[in-house]
CSV table of C-alpha atoms in Angstrom, one decimal:
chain,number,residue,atom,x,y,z
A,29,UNK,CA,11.5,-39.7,-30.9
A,30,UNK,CA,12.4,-43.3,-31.3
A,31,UNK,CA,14.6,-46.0,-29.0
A,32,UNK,CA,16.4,-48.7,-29.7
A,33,UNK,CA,17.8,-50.8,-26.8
A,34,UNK,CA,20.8,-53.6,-27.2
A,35,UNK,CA,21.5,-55.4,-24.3
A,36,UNK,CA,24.3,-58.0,-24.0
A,37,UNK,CA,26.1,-59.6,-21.2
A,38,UNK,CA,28.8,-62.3,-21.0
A,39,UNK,CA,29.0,-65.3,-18.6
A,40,UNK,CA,31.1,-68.6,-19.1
A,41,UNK,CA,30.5,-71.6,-18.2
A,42,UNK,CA,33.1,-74.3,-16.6
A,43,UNK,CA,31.3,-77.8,-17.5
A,44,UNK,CA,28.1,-79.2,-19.3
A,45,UNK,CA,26.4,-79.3,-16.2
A,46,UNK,CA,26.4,-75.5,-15.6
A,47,UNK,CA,26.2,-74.9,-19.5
A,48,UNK,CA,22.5,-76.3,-18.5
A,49,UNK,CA,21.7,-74.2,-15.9
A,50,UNK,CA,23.4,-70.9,-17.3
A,51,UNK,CA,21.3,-71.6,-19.9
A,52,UNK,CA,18.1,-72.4,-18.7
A,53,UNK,CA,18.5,-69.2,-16.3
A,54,UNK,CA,19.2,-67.0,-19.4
A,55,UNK,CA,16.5,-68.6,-21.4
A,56,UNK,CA,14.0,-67.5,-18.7
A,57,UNK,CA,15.4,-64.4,-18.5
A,58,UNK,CA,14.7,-63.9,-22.1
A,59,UNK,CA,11.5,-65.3,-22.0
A,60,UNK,CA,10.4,-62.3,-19.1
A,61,UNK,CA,12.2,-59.4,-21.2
A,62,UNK,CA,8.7,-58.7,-23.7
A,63,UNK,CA,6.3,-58.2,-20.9
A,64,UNK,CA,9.0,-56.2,-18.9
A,65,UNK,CA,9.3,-53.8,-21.9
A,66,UNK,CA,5.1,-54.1,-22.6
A,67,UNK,CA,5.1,-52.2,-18.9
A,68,UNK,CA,7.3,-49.5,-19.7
A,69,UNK,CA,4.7,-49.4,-23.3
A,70,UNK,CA,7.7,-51.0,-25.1
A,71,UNK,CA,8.2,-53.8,-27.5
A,72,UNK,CA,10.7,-56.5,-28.0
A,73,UNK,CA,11.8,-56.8,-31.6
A,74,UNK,CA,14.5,-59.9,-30.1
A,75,UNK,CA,15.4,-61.2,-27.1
A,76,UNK,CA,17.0,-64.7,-27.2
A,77,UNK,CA,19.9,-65.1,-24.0
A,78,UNK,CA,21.8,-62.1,-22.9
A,79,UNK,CA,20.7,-60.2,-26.7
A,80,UNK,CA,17.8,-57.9,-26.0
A,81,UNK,CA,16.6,-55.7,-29.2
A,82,UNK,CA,13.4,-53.5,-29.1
A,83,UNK,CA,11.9,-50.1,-28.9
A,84,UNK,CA,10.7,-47.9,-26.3
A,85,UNK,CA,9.2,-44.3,-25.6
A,86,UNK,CA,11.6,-41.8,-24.7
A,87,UNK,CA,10.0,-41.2,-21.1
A,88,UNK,CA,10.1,-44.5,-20.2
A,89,UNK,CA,13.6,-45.8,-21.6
A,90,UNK,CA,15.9,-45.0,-18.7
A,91,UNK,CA,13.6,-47.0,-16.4
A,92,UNK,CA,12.7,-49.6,-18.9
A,93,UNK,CA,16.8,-49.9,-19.7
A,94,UNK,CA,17.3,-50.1,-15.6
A,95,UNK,CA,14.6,-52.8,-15.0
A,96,UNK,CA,15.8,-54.9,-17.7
A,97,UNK,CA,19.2,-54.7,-15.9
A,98,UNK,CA,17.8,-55.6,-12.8
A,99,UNK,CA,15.7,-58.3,-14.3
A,100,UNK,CA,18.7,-60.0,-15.7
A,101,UNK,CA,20.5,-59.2,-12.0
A,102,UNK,CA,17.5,-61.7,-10.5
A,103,UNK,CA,17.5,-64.6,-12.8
A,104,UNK,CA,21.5,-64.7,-12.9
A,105,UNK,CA,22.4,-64.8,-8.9
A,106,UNK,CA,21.1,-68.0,-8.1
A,107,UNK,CA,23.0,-69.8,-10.5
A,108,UNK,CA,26.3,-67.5,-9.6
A,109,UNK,CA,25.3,-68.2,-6.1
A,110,UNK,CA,26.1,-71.9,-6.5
A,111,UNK,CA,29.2,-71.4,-9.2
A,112,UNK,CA,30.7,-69.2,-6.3
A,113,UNK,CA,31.1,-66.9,-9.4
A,114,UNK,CA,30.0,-63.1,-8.9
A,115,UNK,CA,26.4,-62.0,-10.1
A,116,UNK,CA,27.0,-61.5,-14.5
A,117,UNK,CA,25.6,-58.0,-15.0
A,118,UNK,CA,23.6,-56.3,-18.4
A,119,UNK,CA,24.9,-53.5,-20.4
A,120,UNK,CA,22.2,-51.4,-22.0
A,121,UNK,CA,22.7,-49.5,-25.1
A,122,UNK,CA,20.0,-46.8,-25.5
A,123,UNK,CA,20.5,-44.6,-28.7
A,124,UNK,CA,18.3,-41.7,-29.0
A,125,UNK,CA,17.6,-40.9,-32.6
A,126,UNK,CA,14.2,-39.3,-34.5
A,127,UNK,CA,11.3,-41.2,-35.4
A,128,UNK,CA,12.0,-40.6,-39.3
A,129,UNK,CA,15.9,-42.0,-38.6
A,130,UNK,CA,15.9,-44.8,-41.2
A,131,UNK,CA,15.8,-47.9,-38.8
A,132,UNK,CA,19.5,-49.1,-40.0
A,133,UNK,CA,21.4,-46.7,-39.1
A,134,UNK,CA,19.5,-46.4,-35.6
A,135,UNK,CA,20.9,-49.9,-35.6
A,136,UNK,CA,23.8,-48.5,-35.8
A,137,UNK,CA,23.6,-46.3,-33.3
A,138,UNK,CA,22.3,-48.6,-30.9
A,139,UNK,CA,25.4,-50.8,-31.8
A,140,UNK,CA,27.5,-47.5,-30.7
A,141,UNK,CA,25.7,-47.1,-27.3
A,142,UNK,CA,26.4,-51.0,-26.5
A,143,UNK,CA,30.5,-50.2,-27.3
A,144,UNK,CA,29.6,-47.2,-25.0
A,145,UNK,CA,28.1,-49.3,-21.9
A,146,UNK,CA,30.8,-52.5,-22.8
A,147,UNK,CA,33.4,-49.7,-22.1
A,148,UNK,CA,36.3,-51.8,-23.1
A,149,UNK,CA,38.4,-48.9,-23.2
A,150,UNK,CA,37.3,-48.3,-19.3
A,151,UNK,CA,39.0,-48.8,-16.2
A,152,UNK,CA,35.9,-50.6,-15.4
A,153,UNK,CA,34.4,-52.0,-18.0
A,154,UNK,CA,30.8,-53.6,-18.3
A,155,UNK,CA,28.1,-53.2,-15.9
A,156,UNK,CA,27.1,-50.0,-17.5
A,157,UNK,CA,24.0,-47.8,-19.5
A,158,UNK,CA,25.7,-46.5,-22.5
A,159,UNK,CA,23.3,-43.7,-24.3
A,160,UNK,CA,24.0,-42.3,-27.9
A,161,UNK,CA,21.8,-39.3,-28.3
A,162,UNK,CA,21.8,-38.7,-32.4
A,163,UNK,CA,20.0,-35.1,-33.4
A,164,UNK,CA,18.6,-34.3,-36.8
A,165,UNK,CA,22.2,-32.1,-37.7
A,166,UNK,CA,23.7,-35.2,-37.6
A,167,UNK,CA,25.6,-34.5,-34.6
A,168,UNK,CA,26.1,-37.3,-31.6
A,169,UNK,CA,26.6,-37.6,-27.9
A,170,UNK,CA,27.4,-40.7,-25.8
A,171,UNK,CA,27.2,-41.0,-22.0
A,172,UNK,CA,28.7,-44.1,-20.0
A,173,UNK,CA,26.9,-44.4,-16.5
A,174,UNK,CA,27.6,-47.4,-14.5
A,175,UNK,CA,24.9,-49.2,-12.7
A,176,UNK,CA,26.8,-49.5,-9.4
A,177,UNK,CA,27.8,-45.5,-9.4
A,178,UNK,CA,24.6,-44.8,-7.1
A,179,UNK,CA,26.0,-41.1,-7.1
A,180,UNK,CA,25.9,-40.6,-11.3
A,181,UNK,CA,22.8,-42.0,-11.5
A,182,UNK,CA,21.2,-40.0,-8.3
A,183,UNK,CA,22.8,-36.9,-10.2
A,184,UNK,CA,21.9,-37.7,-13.5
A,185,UNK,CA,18.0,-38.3,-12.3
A,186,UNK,CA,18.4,-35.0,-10.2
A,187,UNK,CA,19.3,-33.0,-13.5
A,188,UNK,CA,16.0,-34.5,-15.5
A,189,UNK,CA,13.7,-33.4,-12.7
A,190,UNK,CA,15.6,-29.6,-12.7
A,191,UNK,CA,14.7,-29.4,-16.7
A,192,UNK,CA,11.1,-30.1,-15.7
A,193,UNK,CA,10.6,-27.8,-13.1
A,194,UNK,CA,12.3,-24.9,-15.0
A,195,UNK,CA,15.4,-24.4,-12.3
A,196,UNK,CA,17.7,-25.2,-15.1
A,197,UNK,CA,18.1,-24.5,-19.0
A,198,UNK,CA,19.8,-26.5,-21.9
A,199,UNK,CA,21.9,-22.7,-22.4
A,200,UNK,CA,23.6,-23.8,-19.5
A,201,UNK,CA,24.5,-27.1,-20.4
A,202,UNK,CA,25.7,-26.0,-24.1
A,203,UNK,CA,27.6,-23.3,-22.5
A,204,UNK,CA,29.1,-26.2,-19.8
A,205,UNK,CA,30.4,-27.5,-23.0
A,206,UNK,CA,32.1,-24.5,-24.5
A,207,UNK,CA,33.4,-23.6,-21.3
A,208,UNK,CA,35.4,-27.1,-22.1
A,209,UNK,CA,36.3,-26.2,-25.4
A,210,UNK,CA,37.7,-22.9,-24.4
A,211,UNK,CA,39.8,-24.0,-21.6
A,212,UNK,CA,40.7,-27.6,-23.6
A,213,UNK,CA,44.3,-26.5,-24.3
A,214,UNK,CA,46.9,-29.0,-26.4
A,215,UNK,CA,49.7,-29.8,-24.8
A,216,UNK,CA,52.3,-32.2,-26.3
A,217,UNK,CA,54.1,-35.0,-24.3
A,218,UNK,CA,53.4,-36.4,-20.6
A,219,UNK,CA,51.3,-34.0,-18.8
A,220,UNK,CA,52.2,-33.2,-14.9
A,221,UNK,CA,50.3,-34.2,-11.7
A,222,UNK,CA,51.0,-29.4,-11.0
A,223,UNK,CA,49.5,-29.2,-15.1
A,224,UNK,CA,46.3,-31.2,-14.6
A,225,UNK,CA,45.8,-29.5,-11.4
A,226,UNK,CA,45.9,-25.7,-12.7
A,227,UNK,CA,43.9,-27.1,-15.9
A,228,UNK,CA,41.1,-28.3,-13.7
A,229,UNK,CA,41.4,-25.2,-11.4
A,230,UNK,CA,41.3,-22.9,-14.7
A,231,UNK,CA,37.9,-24.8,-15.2
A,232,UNK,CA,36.2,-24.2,-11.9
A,233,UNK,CA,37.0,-21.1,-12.0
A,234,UNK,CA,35.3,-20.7,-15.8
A,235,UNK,CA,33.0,-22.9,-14.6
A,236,UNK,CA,31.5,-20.9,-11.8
A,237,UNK,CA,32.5,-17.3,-13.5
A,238,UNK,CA,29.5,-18.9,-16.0
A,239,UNK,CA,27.0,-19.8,-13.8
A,240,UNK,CA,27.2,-16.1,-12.0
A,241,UNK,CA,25.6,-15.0,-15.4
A,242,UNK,CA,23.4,-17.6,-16.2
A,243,UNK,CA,19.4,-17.2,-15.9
A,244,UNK,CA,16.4,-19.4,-15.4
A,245,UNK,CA,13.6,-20.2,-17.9
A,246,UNK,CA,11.7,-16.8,-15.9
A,247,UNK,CA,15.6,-14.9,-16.9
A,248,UNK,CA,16.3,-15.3,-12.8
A,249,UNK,CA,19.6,-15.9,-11.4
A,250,UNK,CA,20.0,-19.1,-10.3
A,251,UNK,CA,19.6,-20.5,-7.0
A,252,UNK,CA,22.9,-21.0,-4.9
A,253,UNK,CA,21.7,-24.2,-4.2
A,254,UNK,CA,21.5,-25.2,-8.0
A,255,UNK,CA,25.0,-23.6,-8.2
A,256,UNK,CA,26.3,-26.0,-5.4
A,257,UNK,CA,25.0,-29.3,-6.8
A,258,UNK,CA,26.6,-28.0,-10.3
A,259,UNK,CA,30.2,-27.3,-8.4
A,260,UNK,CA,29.9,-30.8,-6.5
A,261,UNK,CA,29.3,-32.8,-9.4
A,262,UNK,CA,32.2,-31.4,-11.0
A,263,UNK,CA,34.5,-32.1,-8.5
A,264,UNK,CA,33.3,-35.5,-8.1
A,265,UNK,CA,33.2,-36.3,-12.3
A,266,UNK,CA,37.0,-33.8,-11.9
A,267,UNK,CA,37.9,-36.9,-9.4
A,268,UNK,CA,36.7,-39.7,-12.0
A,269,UNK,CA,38.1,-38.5,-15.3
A,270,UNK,CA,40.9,-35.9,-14.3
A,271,UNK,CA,40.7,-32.8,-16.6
A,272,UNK,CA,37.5,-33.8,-18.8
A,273,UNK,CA,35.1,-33.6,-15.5
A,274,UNK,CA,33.4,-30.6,-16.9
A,275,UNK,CA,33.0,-32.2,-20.3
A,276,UNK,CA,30.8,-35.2,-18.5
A,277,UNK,CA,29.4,-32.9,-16.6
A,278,UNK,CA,27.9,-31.1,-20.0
A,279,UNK,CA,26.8,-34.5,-21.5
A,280,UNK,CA,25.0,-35.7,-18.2
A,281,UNK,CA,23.0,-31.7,-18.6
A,282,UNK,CA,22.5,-32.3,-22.6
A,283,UNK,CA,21.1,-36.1,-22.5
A,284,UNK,CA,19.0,-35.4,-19.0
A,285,UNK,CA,17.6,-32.8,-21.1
A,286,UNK,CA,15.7,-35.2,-23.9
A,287,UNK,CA,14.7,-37.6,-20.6
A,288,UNK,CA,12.5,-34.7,-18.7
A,289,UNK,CA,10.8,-33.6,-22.2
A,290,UNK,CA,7.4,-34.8,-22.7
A,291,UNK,CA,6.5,-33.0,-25.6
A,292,UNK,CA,8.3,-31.8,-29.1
A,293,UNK,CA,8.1,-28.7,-27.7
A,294,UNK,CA,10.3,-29.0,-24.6
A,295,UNK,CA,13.1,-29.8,-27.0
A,296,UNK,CA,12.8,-26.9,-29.6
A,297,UNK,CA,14.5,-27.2,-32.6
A,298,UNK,CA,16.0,-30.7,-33.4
C-alpha cells in the first residue's frame, strides 16, 4: 500500500513586520517536516510553508499525519501568542491507494483527502485529518476526523486495536453500511425534527437487530461490551450528523480496518 500526505494551512498576516515572523516560523516548520516523516520511515517529496507532500507506510501514517499536525501546532503558537491571534492549525490529507496506483491519480486522491480535512462544506471547517481510502475496484471512501474531537479519534484508535486482536470483523462494518442503505429512505421536501427521530430510531434498532447475529473471527458472538461501544458511538456520531450517524459509524469500521493490517493478508482481497 502506498500514502500520500497533503498538508496545508492558512494564516494571514496584518503588516510586514509579522509577514517576517509568520514566515520565518513556517519556514522552520518546513525545514523540521523531512526528519519528522524519516521517524515514522517516511519521506518528504515537498515541504515549503504550510504545503507538505510525501509518502509514508500504512502503519505509521495516522501517527506520522498527527505529529506533523502537532509539529506545525509548536512552531505556530508563539508567533500567535504575540499577534493575540489563535494558534493556525494543519489539515492532513491521507489517501490510501495501492502501490501499483499510477502516482497521478494518487495525486489526485490526496488532493480529495485535503478537500476532505479543509471541510469547507463543514460546520467546522479546518483543523481536521481528512482520509480517502481508494481500493483496486475503483471504489472510494473518505473520513473527516477533527483534531480537537478527542472522542472520534479515541474511538477511531479503539476500532484499529479491535481488528487486531480479532474482537471485531470487516463483515460487520460492511454490514454497518448496508444497514444504512436499507433504512436510507427518500423523502421529498423539509424533513421533521418527529421524521429524523423515528429514522434514527429505525436504525438503532437495525443496528443492534445486526449485531445480535454477528460473529467473531473464531464464529463467536460478540462481547456485550463490544456491542456497547458500537451503540455509544452511534449515538454520539447520531448526535453529530443527525440521521447519517450509522453511515460514519461504518467508514470509521472500514478505514480503521486498513490501519490495524500489517500484512496483505489481513486485508484479503483488494
Amino acid at each position: 500500500q502506498t500514502q500520500y500526505k497533503w498538508c496545508t494551512c492558512q494564516f494571514q498576516a496584518h503588516s510586514q513586520a509579522d509577514h517576517q515572523k509568520i514566515t520565518k516560523a513556517l519556514s522552520q516548520f518546513a525545514g523540521a517536516v523531512p526528519a519528522k516523516m524519516r521517524e515514522f520511515h517516511g519521506q518528504a517529496i515537498y515541504s515549503g510553508g504550510d504545503d507538505v507532500l510525501g509518502l509514508v507506510p500504512l502503519d505509521k501514517a495516522y501517527n506520522c499525519a498527527k505529529a506533523l499536525s502537532q509539529l506545525f501546532n509548536d512552531n505556530l503558537k508563539s508567533i500567535a501568542g504575540n499577534l493575540k491571534a489563535s494558534t493556525p492549525t494543519l489539515s492532513v490529507g491521507l489517501a490510501i491507494t495501492h502501490v501499483l496506483t499510477p502516482l497521478g491519480h494518487v495525486r489526485n486522491l490526496a488532493n480529495q483527502a485535503e478537500k476532505i480535512a479543509k471541510g469547507d462544506t463543514f460546520s467546522k471547517p479546518r483543523n481536521a485529518l481528512g482520509i480517502t481510502l481508494s481500493v483496486r475496484s475503483g471504489s472510494t471512501t473518505d473520513l473527516r476526523l477533527r483534531w480537537d474531537d478527542e472522542i472520534g479519534h479515541q474511538a477511531f484508535l479503539n476500532w484499529i486495536k479491535k481488528y487486531q486482536n480479532n474482537d471485531v470483523t470487516s463483515r460487520i462494518a460492511y454490514d454497518t453500511r448496508e444497514v444504512f442503505k436499507r433504512t436510507d429512505f427518500q423523502t421529498k421536501g423539509k424533513v421533521s425534527d418527529d421524521d429524523k427521530k423515528l429514522m434514527q430510531d429505525i436504525r438503532q434498532a437495525e443496528f443492534k437487530r445486526m449485531l445480535s447475529k454477528a460473529r467473531t473471527v473464531d464464529g463467536a458472538a460478540l462481547s456485550q461490551n463490544l456491542k456497547v461501544e458500537l451503540e455509544k458511538r452511534l449515538e454520539v456520531l447520531q448526535k453529530d450528523s443527525s440521521s447519517d450517524g450509522l453511515n460514519q459509524l461504518a467508514t470509521e469500521l472500514i478505514i480503521a480496518r486498513w490501519f490495524a493490517a500489517k500484512v496483505q493478508k489481513d486485508l484479503g482481497e483488494v
